[in-house]
Every structure is written in C-alpha cells, then in structure tokens.
C-alpha cells in the first residue's frame, strides 16, 4: 500500500509525526508532497497537488492536513473522483471508508492530537468499503453538470 501525504504550514508538525507513524508503526510507504517547512503557504496549492496525485492512481490513499482540515477538504473535493473526508474521531474515519469509500483522510492539525490522528490513520487504512447500497450512493456523488 502506498500513501501520499501533504499539508500546509499549519499542518506541518502533525504531518511530520504522521509520516513517522506510517513508516515506523504501519510499515507502509509514504510520499510527502510538501510543504517541507513551516513558512507560510497556501493550502489550495497542496490540496490540488495531492488530489491530482491521487487521481494519477499511483497511490492507494491520501492524507491532507491544514489548520482545521476544512480548507483542504474543500479544495480536494473539487476534483472529480476524489472523496476527501474531514474526520475528527475513529467513528468518522471508519465510516468514511465503510459508507463513503473515502480516498483521502483530512485532519486539522490545530484541532486534534497525535494519538487520535494516528489511530484515525490506522482505522482509515484498514477499513474496507462496504459496497452494496453504498456503492450506488457513492456513484451519485460526482456530477458532470447541473
Ligand atoms: C492557515 O492559517 C489556515 O487557515 C489553514 O491551515 C486552514 O485551516 C484552512 O482551512
């Protein structure tokens, strides 16, 4: 399994710690697409970059972190085929996979602590999509035009 991770400056510290957790604890490959320091950055730049990386099919899942997680989820969800879920607890992380087939986990670096972030990542990556009636609903998410 290959993971791609990105953040703005507000999510930088949590991103660094999540990277270590994914590598050392989960023993998975993770590619960091920035930012690489804490100087001020614009979350849409990284959000679009990571969404495009996900759609390239090079990665199984993405993780985005900004201050609240709100900006990153707004940006990523502009991309057809991306289902970015802003999660704050294990329940939402689990059901974002089971029912929504989320492909990007979004977190707020100024909102949650390391422990909950790590367990959300573990849950998100381990939980399969339930399919069935949820497949029909997920297929209705993307629209070509109004
Ligand atoms: C940066 O200050 C902050 O606005 C950004 O990280 C994010 O929370 C936006 O939604």
CSV table of C-alpha atoms and ligand atoms in Angstrom, one decimal:
chain,number,residue,atom,x,y,z
A,1,UNK,CA,0.0,0.0,0.0
A,2,UNK,CA,1.3,3.4,-1.0
A,3,UNK,CA,0.2,6.6,0.8
A,4,UNK,CA,0.7,10.2,-0.3
A,5,UNK,CA,0.6,12.9,2.4
A,6,UNK,CA,0.6,16.7,2.3
A,7,UNK,CA,0.0,19.7,4.5
A,8,UNK,CA,0.2,23.5,4.7
A,9,UNK,CA,2.3,25.2,7.3
A,10,UNK,CA,-0.5,24.8,9.9
A,11,UNK,CA,-0.5,21.1,9.4
A,12,UNK,CA,3.3,20.6,9.0
A,13,UNK,CA,4.1,19.4,12.5
A,14,UNK,CA,1.4,16.8,12.6
A,15,UNK,CA,2.3,15.7,9.0
A,16,UNK,CA,5.9,15.0,10.1
A,17,UNK,CA,4.7,12.9,13.0
A,18,UNK,CA,2.1,11.1,10.9
A,19,UNK,CA,4.8,10.2,8.4
A,20,UNK,CA,6.9,8.6,11.1
A,21,UNK,CA,3.9,6.7,12.4
A,22,UNK,CA,3.0,5.4,8.9
A,23,UNK,CA,6.6,4.3,8.2
A,24,UNK,CA,7.7,3.0,11.6
A,25,UNK,CA,4.4,1.6,13.0
A,26,UNK,CA,2.4,0.7,10.0
A,27,UNK,CA,5.4,-0.3,7.9
A,28,UNK,CA,3.9,1.4,4.8
A,29,UNK,CA,5.4,3.6,2.1
A,30,UNK,CA,4.5,7.2,2.3
A,31,UNK,CA,5.4,10.0,-0.1
A,32,UNK,CA,5.5,13.6,1.2
A,33,UNK,CA,4.4,16.1,-1.4
A,34,UNK,CA,5.0,19.1,0.8
A,35,UNK,CA,5.1,21.6,2.4
A,36,UNK,CA,8.7,21.0,3.6
A,37,UNK,CA,8.9,23.7,6.2
A,38,UNK,CA,6.7,25.9,8.3
A,39,UNK,CA,7.0,29.1,6.3
A,40,UNK,CA,3.5,30.5,5.3
A,41,UNK,CA,1.9,28.5,2.5
A,42,UNK,CA,-1.5,28.4,0.7
A,43,UNK,CA,-3.4,25.2,1.5
A,44,UNK,CA,-5.1,25.1,-2.0
A,45,UNK,CA,-1.6,24.7,-3.6
A,46,UNK,CA,-1.0,21.4,-1.7
A,47,UNK,CA,-4.7,20.3,-1.7
A,48,UNK,CA,-4.8,20.5,-5.5
A,49,UNK,CA,-1.3,18.8,-5.8
A,50,UNK,CA,-2.4,15.9,-3.6
A,51,UNK,CA,-5.8,15.5,-5.3
A,52,UNK,CA,-4.0,15.3,-8.7
A,53,UNK,CA,-1.5,12.8,-7.3
A,54,UNK,CA,-4.4,10.6,-6.0
A,55,UNK,CA,-6.1,10.7,-9.4
A,56,UNK,CA,-2.9,9.5,-11.1
A,57,UNK,CA,-3.6,6.1,-9.5
A,58,UNK,CA,-0.1,6.0,-8.2
A,59,UNK,CA,-1.3,5.9,-4.6
A,60,UNK,CA,-3.9,3.9,-2.6
A,61,UNK,CA,-4.8,6.6,-0.2
A,62,UNK,CA,-4.0,10.3,0.5
A,63,UNK,CA,-3.8,12.3,3.8
A,64,UNK,CA,-4.2,16.0,3.9
A,65,UNK,CA,-3.6,18.3,6.9
A,66,UNK,CA,-4.2,22.0,7.4
A,67,UNK,CA,-5.1,24.0,10.5
A,68,UNK,CA,-8.8,22.9,10.7
A,69,UNK,CA,-8.9,20.5,7.8
A,70,UNK,CA,-11.7,22.5,6.3
A,71,UNK,CA,-9.8,24.3,3.5
A,72,UNK,CA,-8.0,21.1,2.4
A,73,UNK,CA,-11.3,19.2,2.2
A,74,UNK,CA,-12.9,22.0,0.2
A,75,UNK,CA,-10.1,22.0,-2.3
A,76,UNK,CA,-9.6,18.3,-2.7
A,77,UNK,CA,-13.3,17.7,-3.2
A,78,UNK,CA,-13.3,20.0,-6.2
A,79,UNK,CA,-11.6,17.1,-8.1
A,80,UNK,CA,-13.9,14.6,-9.7
A,81,UNK,CA,-13.1,11.1,-8.3
A,82,UNK,CA,-11.7,12.5,-5.1
A,83,UNK,CA,-13.7,11.7,-1.9
A,84,UNK,CA,-11.9,13.6,0.8
A,85,UNK,CA,-13.3,13.1,4.4
A,86,UNK,CA,-12.6,15.5,7.2
A,87,UNK,CA,-12.5,13.4,10.3
A,88,UNK,CA,-12.1,14.1,13.9
A,89,UNK,CA,-12.6,10.7,15.6
A,90,UNK,CA,-12.3,7.0,15.0
A,91,UNK,CA,-16.0,6.7,14.2
A,92,UNK,CA,-16.0,9.2,11.3
A,93,UNK,CA,-12.7,7.8,10.0
A,94,UNK,CA,-14.2,4.3,10.0
A,95,UNK,CA,-17.5,5.2,8.4
A,96,UNK,CA,-15.8,7.5,5.8
A,97,UNK,CA,-14.4,4.2,4.4
A,98,UNK,CA,-17.3,1.8,5.1
A,99,UNK,CA,-20.0,4.0,3.6
A,100,UNK,CA,-18.3,6.8,1.5
A,101,UNK,CA,-15.3,4.9,0.1
A,102,UNK,CA,-13.2,8.0,1.0
A,103,UNK,CA,-9.8,8.0,-0.7
A,104,UNK,CA,-8.3,11.0,1.2
A,105,UNK,CA,-8.3,11.4,5.0
A,106,UNK,CA,-8.3,15.1,6.0
A,107,UNK,CA,-7.4,16.2,9.5
A,108,UNK,CA,-7.0,19.5,11.4
A,109,UNK,CA,-3.5,19.9,12.8
A,110,UNK,CA,-4.7,22.6,15.2
A,111,UNK,CA,-7.7,20.6,16.2
A,112,UNK,CA,-6.6,17.0,17.1
A,113,UNK,CA,-3.7,15.5,19.0
A,114,UNK,CA,-1.2,12.9,17.8
A,115,UNK,CA,-2.9,9.9,19.4
A,116,UNK,CA,-6.3,10.4,17.7
A,117,UNK,CA,-4.6,11.3,14.4
A,118,UNK,CA,-2.5,8.1,14.4
A,119,UNK,CA,-5.5,5.8,15.3
A,120,UNK,CA,-7.7,7.6,12.6
A,121,UNK,CA,-5.0,6.8,10.0
A,122,UNK,CA,-4.8,3.2,11.1
A,123,UNK,CA,-8.6,2.8,11.0
A,124,UNK,CA,-8.9,4.6,7.7
A,125,UNK,CA,-6.3,2.4,6.0
A,126,UNK,CA,-7.6,-0.8,7.5
A,127,UNK,CA,-11.3,-0.4,6.9
A,128,UNK,CA,-12.7,-1.6,3.5
A,129,UNK,CA,-15.6,-0.1,1.6
A,130,UNK,CA,-18.8,-1.9,2.4
A,131,UNK,CA,-20.2,-1.6,-1.2
A,132,UNK,CA,-23.8,-2.8,-1.7
A,133,UNK,CA,-26.3,0.1,-1.3
A,134,UNK,CA,-23.4,2.4,-0.6
A,135,UNK,CA,-21.9,1.9,-4.0
A,136,UNK,CA,-25.0,3.3,-5.6
A,137,UNK,CA,-24.8,6.3,-3.4
A,138,UNK,CA,-21.1,6.9,-3.9
A,139,UNK,CA,-21.7,6.7,-7.7
A,140,UNK,CA,-24.1,9.6,-7.3
A,141,UNK,CA,-21.6,11.9,-5.8
A,142,UNK,CA,-19.8,13.2,-8.9
A,143,UNK,CA,-21.7,15.3,-11.3
A,144,UNK,CA,-20.7,16.4,-14.8
A,145,UNK,CA,-23.1,19.3,-15.0
A,146,UNK,CA,-26.2,20.6,-13.1
B,1,LIG,C1,-3.9,28.7,7.9
B,1,LIG,O1,-3.8,29.7,8.9
B,1,LIG,C2,-5.3,28.0,8.0
B,1,LIG,O2,-6.2,29.0,7.5
B,1,LIG,C3,-5.3,26.8,7.1
B,1,LIG,O3,-4.4,25.9,7.6
B,1,LIG,C4,-6.6,26.0,7.2
B,1,LIG,O4,-7.1,25.8,8.5
B,1,LIG,C5,-7.7,26.5,6.3
B,1,LIG,O5,-8.8,25.9,6.2
